[in-house]
Tab-separated table of C-alpha atoms in Angstrom:
chain	number	residue	atom	x	y	z
A	1	MET	CA	0.077	-0.027	0.049
A	2	ASN	CA	1.415	3.356	-0.959
A	3	HIS	CA	1.158	6.550	1.127
A	4	ALA	CA	-1.816	7.757	-0.889
A	5	ASP	CA	-3.832	4.597	-0.393
A	6	ASP	CA	-2.960	4.637	3.203
A	7	LEU	CA	-4.301	8.283	3.562
A	8	GLN	CA	-7.462	7.466	1.749
A	9	SER	CA	-8.259	4.562	3.810
A	10	ARG	CA	-7.188	6.328	7.194
A	11	PHE	CA	-9.477	9.291	6.187
A	12	LEU	CA	-12.519	7.089	5.293
A	13	ALA	CA	-12.163	5.039	8.425
A	14	SER	CA	-11.978	8.238	10.567
A	15	LEU	CA	-15.217	9.291	9.299
A	16	ARG	CA	-17.221	6.131	10.416
A	17	ASN	CA	-18.489	7.627	13.474
A	18	LEU	CA	-19.378	10.929	11.777
A	19	HIS	CA	-23.237	11.672	12.370
A	20	PRO	CA	-25.441	12.475	10.691
A	21	VAL	CA	-23.924	11.548	7.343
A	22	SER	CA	-25.593	10.271	4.237
A	23	THR	CA	-24.286	8.036	1.415
A	24	GLN	CA	-25.135	8.395	-2.104
A	25	ALA	CA	-24.379	5.543	-4.839
A	26	LEU	CA	-24.338	7.390	-8.442
A	27	SER	CA	-23.848	6.079	-11.836
A	28	HIS	CA	-21.621	7.562	-14.443
A	29	GLY	CA	-22.538	11.099	-15.514
A	30	LYS	CA	-24.743	12.090	-12.643
A	31	VAL	CA	-24.944	15.577	-11.420
A	32	LEU	CA	-24.096	15.647	-7.775
A	33	TYR	CA	-24.889	19.415	-7.479
A	34	ALA	CA	-25.443	21.998	-10.337
A	35	THR	CA	-24.632	24.929	-8.121
A	36	TYR	CA	-22.494	25.298	-5.084
A	37	VAL	CA	-24.466	24.710	-1.879
A	38	PRO	CA	-23.172	26.509	1.161
A	39	GLY	CA	-22.784	24.340	4.213
A	40	LYS	CA	-22.671	20.907	2.422
A	41	THR	CA	-19.434	18.959	2.534
A	42	TYR	CA	-18.818	15.826	0.212
A	43	ILE	CA	-16.269	13.115	0.384
A	44	VAL	CA	-15.390	10.575	-2.358
A	45	GLN	CA	-15.929	7.107	-0.859
A	46	SER	CA	-15.103	5.394	-4.296
A	47	GLY	CA	-14.981	6.320	-7.844
A	48	TYR	CA	-14.371	9.904	-9.144
A	49	VAL	CA	-15.968	13.248	-9.560
A	50	ARG	CA	-15.236	16.202	-11.821
A	51	LEU	CA	-15.460	19.505	-10.461
A	52	MET	CA	-16.772	21.818	-13.404
A	53	ALA	CA	-16.364	25.485	-13.914
A	54	ILE	CA	-17.585	27.997	-16.416
A	55	GLY	CA	-15.208	29.221	-19.061
A	56	GLU	CA	-15.139	32.705	-20.800
A	57	ASN	CA	-17.254	31.539	-23.692
A	58	GLY	CA	-19.876	30.008	-21.245
A	59	ASP	CA	-18.883	26.447	-21.734
A	60	GLN	CA	-18.192	24.117	-18.786
A	61	PHE	CA	-14.785	22.632	-18.437
A	62	THR	CA	-13.214	20.090	-16.001
A	63	ARG	CA	-11.419	22.192	-13.231
A	64	MET	CA	-10.436	19.388	-10.921
A	65	LEU	CA	-10.809	15.664	-10.839
A	66	LEU	CA	-11.028	13.894	-7.505
A	67	GLY	CA	-10.948	10.412	-6.477
A	68	ARG	CA	-11.333	8.158	-3.363
A	69	GLY	CA	-10.654	10.071	0.028
A	70	SER	CA	-10.979	13.577	-1.640
A	71	ILE	CA	-12.982	16.178	0.045
A	72	PHE	CA	-14.928	19.025	-1.675
A	73	GLY	CA	-17.951	21.361	-1.720
A	74	ASP	CA	-18.061	23.606	1.334
A	75	LEU	CA	-14.605	22.822	2.848
A	76	PRO	CA	-14.293	22.738	6.652
A	77	PHE	CA	-12.416	25.601	8.264
A	78	THR	CA	-12.064	27.694	4.999
A	79	PRO	CA	-13.565	31.141	4.582
A	80	PRO	CA	-17.308	30.666	3.998
A	81	LEU	CA	-18.462	31.412	0.701
A	82	SER	CA	-22.160	32.395	-0.138
A	83	MET	CA	-21.528	31.586	-3.872
A	84	LYS	CA	-19.039	29.623	-6.165
A	85	GLU	CA	-19.269	28.913	-9.613
A	86	GLU	CA	-18.877	25.175	-9.504
A	87	SER	CA	-20.849	21.997	-10.285
A	88	ALA	CA	-19.878	18.395	-9.609
A	89	VAL	CA	-20.293	15.332	-11.979
A	90	THR	CA	-19.637	11.720	-11.402
A	91	SER	CA	-17.071	9.881	-13.730
A	92	GLY	CA	-18.107	6.163	-13.510
A	93	ALA	CA	-19.989	4.546	-10.625
A	94	THR	CA	-19.260	6.749	-7.507
A	95	SER	CA	-20.087	6.630	-3.847
A	96	ILE	CA	-20.369	9.856	-2.048
A	97	LEU	CA	-20.437	10.732	1.588
A	98	GLU	CA	-22.500	14.034	2.466
A	99	CYS	CA	-22.566	15.785	5.591
A	100	GLN	CA	-22.999	19.348	6.892
A	101	ARG	CA	-19.622	21.300	7.089
A	102	HIS	CA	-20.220	22.265	10.778
A	103	THR	CA	-20.717	18.612	11.541
A	104	ILE	CA	-17.115	17.665	10.598
A	105	GLU	CA	-15.716	20.790	12.206
A	106	ALA	CA	-17.364	19.973	15.488
A	107	VAL	CA	-15.857	16.484	15.405
A	108	VAL	CA	-12.324	17.772	14.330
A	109	HIS	CA	-12.273	20.012	17.489
A	110	ARG	CA	-12.376	17.000	19.787
A	111	ASP	CA	-10.671	14.273	17.527
A	112	GLU	CA	-6.932	15.007	17.221
A	113	VAL	CA	-6.444	11.933	14.865
A	114	LEU	CA	-9.036	13.249	12.427
A	115	CYS	CA	-7.725	16.799	12.676
A	116	LYS	CA	-4.368	15.657	11.591
A	117	ILE	CA	-5.617	13.343	8.843
A	118	LEU	CA	-7.689	16.279	7.387
A	119	LEU	CA	-4.553	18.411	7.364
A	120	GLU	CA	-2.903	15.703	5.266
A	121	VAL	CA	-5.866	15.566	2.928
A	122	TYR	CA	-5.645	19.100	2.316
A	123	SER	CA	-2.051	19.166	1.820
A	124	ARG	CA	-2.412	16.464	-0.885
A	125	GLN	CA	-5.246	18.153	-2.795
A	126	LEU	CA	-3.454	21.446	-2.494
A	127	GLY	CA	-0.212	19.942	-4.078
A	128	LEU	CA	-2.184	18.424	-7.039
A	129	MET	CA	-3.890	21.878	-7.623
A	130	ASP	CA	-0.734	23.627	-7.228
A	131	ARG	CA	1.214	21.501	-9.839
A	132	ARG	CA	-1.691	21.902	-12.223
A	133	VAL	CA	-1.969	25.635	-11.877
A	134	GLN	CA	1.817	25.984	-12.245
A	135	TRP	CA	2.481	23.870	-15.212
A	136	GLN	CA	-0.858	24.113	-17.105
A	137	PHE	CA	0.554	26.588	-19.559
A	138	ALA	CA	4.226	26.709	-18.872
A	139	ALA	CA	5.361	23.153	-18.928
A	140	PRO	CA	5.804	21.109	-22.262
A	141	LEU	CA	2.825	19.055	-23.114
A	142	ARG	CA	4.311	15.578	-22.676
A	143	ARG	CA	5.163	16.638	-19.280
A	144	ARG	CA	1.695	17.832	-18.334
A	145	VAL	CA	0.124	14.696	-19.767
A	146	ALA	CA	2.529	12.450	-17.835
A	147	MET	CA	1.886	14.545	-14.647
A	148	ILE	CA	-1.897	14.181	-14.895
A	149	LEU	CA	-1.703	10.424	-15.478
A	150	LEU	CA	0.547	10.237	-12.436
A	151	ASP	CA	-1.892	12.272	-10.293
A	152	LEU	CA	-4.684	9.971	-11.300
A	153	MET	CA	-2.598	7.106	-10.041
A	154	GLU	CA	-2.560	8.937	-6.442
A	155	PHE	CA	-6.452	7.947	-6.025
A	156	GLY	CA	-5.703	4.348	-6.095
A	157	ARG	CA	-3.938	1.710	-8.433
A	158	ALA	CA	-4.732	-1.860	-9.183
A	159	PRO	CA	-2.835	-4.432	-11.404
A	160	CYS	CA	-4.200	-4.225	-14.970
A	161	PRO	CA	-5.759	-7.344	-16.044
A	162	HIS	CA	-4.839	-6.947	-19.766
A	163	HIS	CA	-1.206	-6.057	-19.520
A	164	ASP	CA	1.687	-5.470	-17.009
A	165	GLY	CA	1.190	-2.384	-15.353
A	166	PHE	CA	-1.480	-0.458	-13.435
A	167	LEU	CA	-5.061	0.240	-14.471
A	168	VAL	CA	-6.181	3.965	-14.427
A	169	ASP	CA	-9.692	2.951	-13.048
A	170	ILE	CA	-11.848	5.863	-14.435
A	171	ARG	CA	-14.214	6.636	-17.270
A	172	MET	CA	-12.686	9.421	-19.123
A	173	THR	CA	-12.810	10.651	-22.700
A	174	HIS	CA	-9.850	12.232	-24.465
A	175	GLU	CA	-11.774	15.398	-24.473
A	176	GLU	CA	-12.118	15.334	-20.743
A	177	LEU	CA	-8.554	14.297	-20.181
A	178	SER	CA	-7.570	17.279	-22.526
A	179	GLU	CA	-9.648	19.659	-20.333
A	180	LEU	CA	-7.467	18.589	-17.316
A	181	VAL	CA	-4.266	19.019	-19.205
A	182	GLY	CA	-5.131	22.370	-20.621
A	183	ALA	CA	-4.516	21.417	-24.339
A	184	ALA	CA	-6.572	20.657	-27.292
A	185	ARG	CA	-7.676	17.176	-27.716
A	186	PRO	CA	-5.687	16.234	-30.898
A	187	ASN	CA	-2.549	17.443	-29.258
A	188	VAL	CA	-3.199	15.250	-26.161
A	189	THR	CA	-4.368	12.288	-28.224
A	190	ALA	CA	-1.128	12.427	-30.203
A	191	ILE	CA	0.962	12.420	-26.885
A	192	LEU	CA	-0.982	9.417	-25.642
A	193	ASN	CA	-0.145	7.704	-28.837
A	194	GLU	CA	3.639	8.502	-28.432
A	195	PHE	CA	3.534	7.022	-25.043
A	196	ARG	CA	1.841	3.969	-26.312
A	197	ASP	CA	4.314	3.614	-29.114
A	198	GLU	CA	7.149	4.030	-26.366
A	199	GLY	CA	5.559	1.231	-24.222
A	200	LEU	CA	4.598	3.378	-21.449
A	201	LEU	CA	0.711	3.000	-21.908
A	202	ARG	CA	-1.694	0.598	-23.359
A	203	TYR	CA	-5.214	1.868	-23.838
A	204	THR	CA	-8.529	1.301	-25.735
A	205	ARG	CA	-11.900	2.689	-25.538
A	206	THR	CA	-12.614	0.714	-22.541
A	207	TYR	CA	-9.441	1.006	-20.398
A	208	LEU	CA	-6.105	2.673	-19.940
A	209	CYS	CA	-2.913	0.981	-18.389
A	210	VAL	CA	0.030	2.720	-17.181
A	211	ARG	CA	2.921	0.165	-17.886
A	212	SER	CA	5.711	2.217	-16.239
A	213	LEU	CA	5.228	4.762	-13.593
A	214	SER	CA	8.869	5.238	-13.289
A	215	ALA	CA	9.178	6.390	-16.925
A	216	LEU	CA	6.350	8.834	-16.633
A	217	GLY	CA	7.970	10.162	-13.580
A	218	GLN	CA	11.341	10.740	-15.546
A	219	ILE	CA	9.348	12.649	-18.245
A	220	VAL	CA	7.712	14.952	-15.437
A	221	GLN	CA	11.269	15.579	-13.956
A	222	SER	CA	12.976	16.037	-17.428
A	223	HIS	CA	13.829	19.021	-19.184
A	224	GLU	CA	11.874	18.311	-22.442
A	225	VAL	CA	10.825	21.296	-24.239
A	226	ARG	CA	8.056	19.697	-26.403
């Protein structure tokens, strides 16, 4: 079990005694909320959620993709917002925990273990977002695609049943992946094809397998200019 998997398991386990809390089992493409709801906090128990924002032309785009053990909505202990342009849509079959923001805050005040875990969760999500913001327009496209694929593996990894490597267990089109990368779909597809030709990936319309995490990591750390 890697550190990310351990953190997700510890966070979800620490929420078992949280009351009141409801669980929603949603299929692919379901809208969890169309507009931001003050006071409501959500945790991904399994599956993935895309946080959607509105672009300058009025179209929605994927701002963030969150997997198991992630927290979103009205985040505890952050400055309260009465309005935020954000919606949440599931990617694949997804289970969501829902509770009131003040419920988590009250428990954290008396539970030191949950307090420390919540700080770790925030730190991980902030790190993912910070990398994406810094690199979205500055880093070469190959590095950005490699980074996104490695970030997706942070939410859990399982051996791929089709090839040697790890399965990226999420339903995502090339268009949705391109939104995360911040590039046009044909350009991202070309990079995925390069990675496949180099033996780093195997993918079809139904699955994507990362065959070498270390090779993707080397690309992320490299000084490639394309």
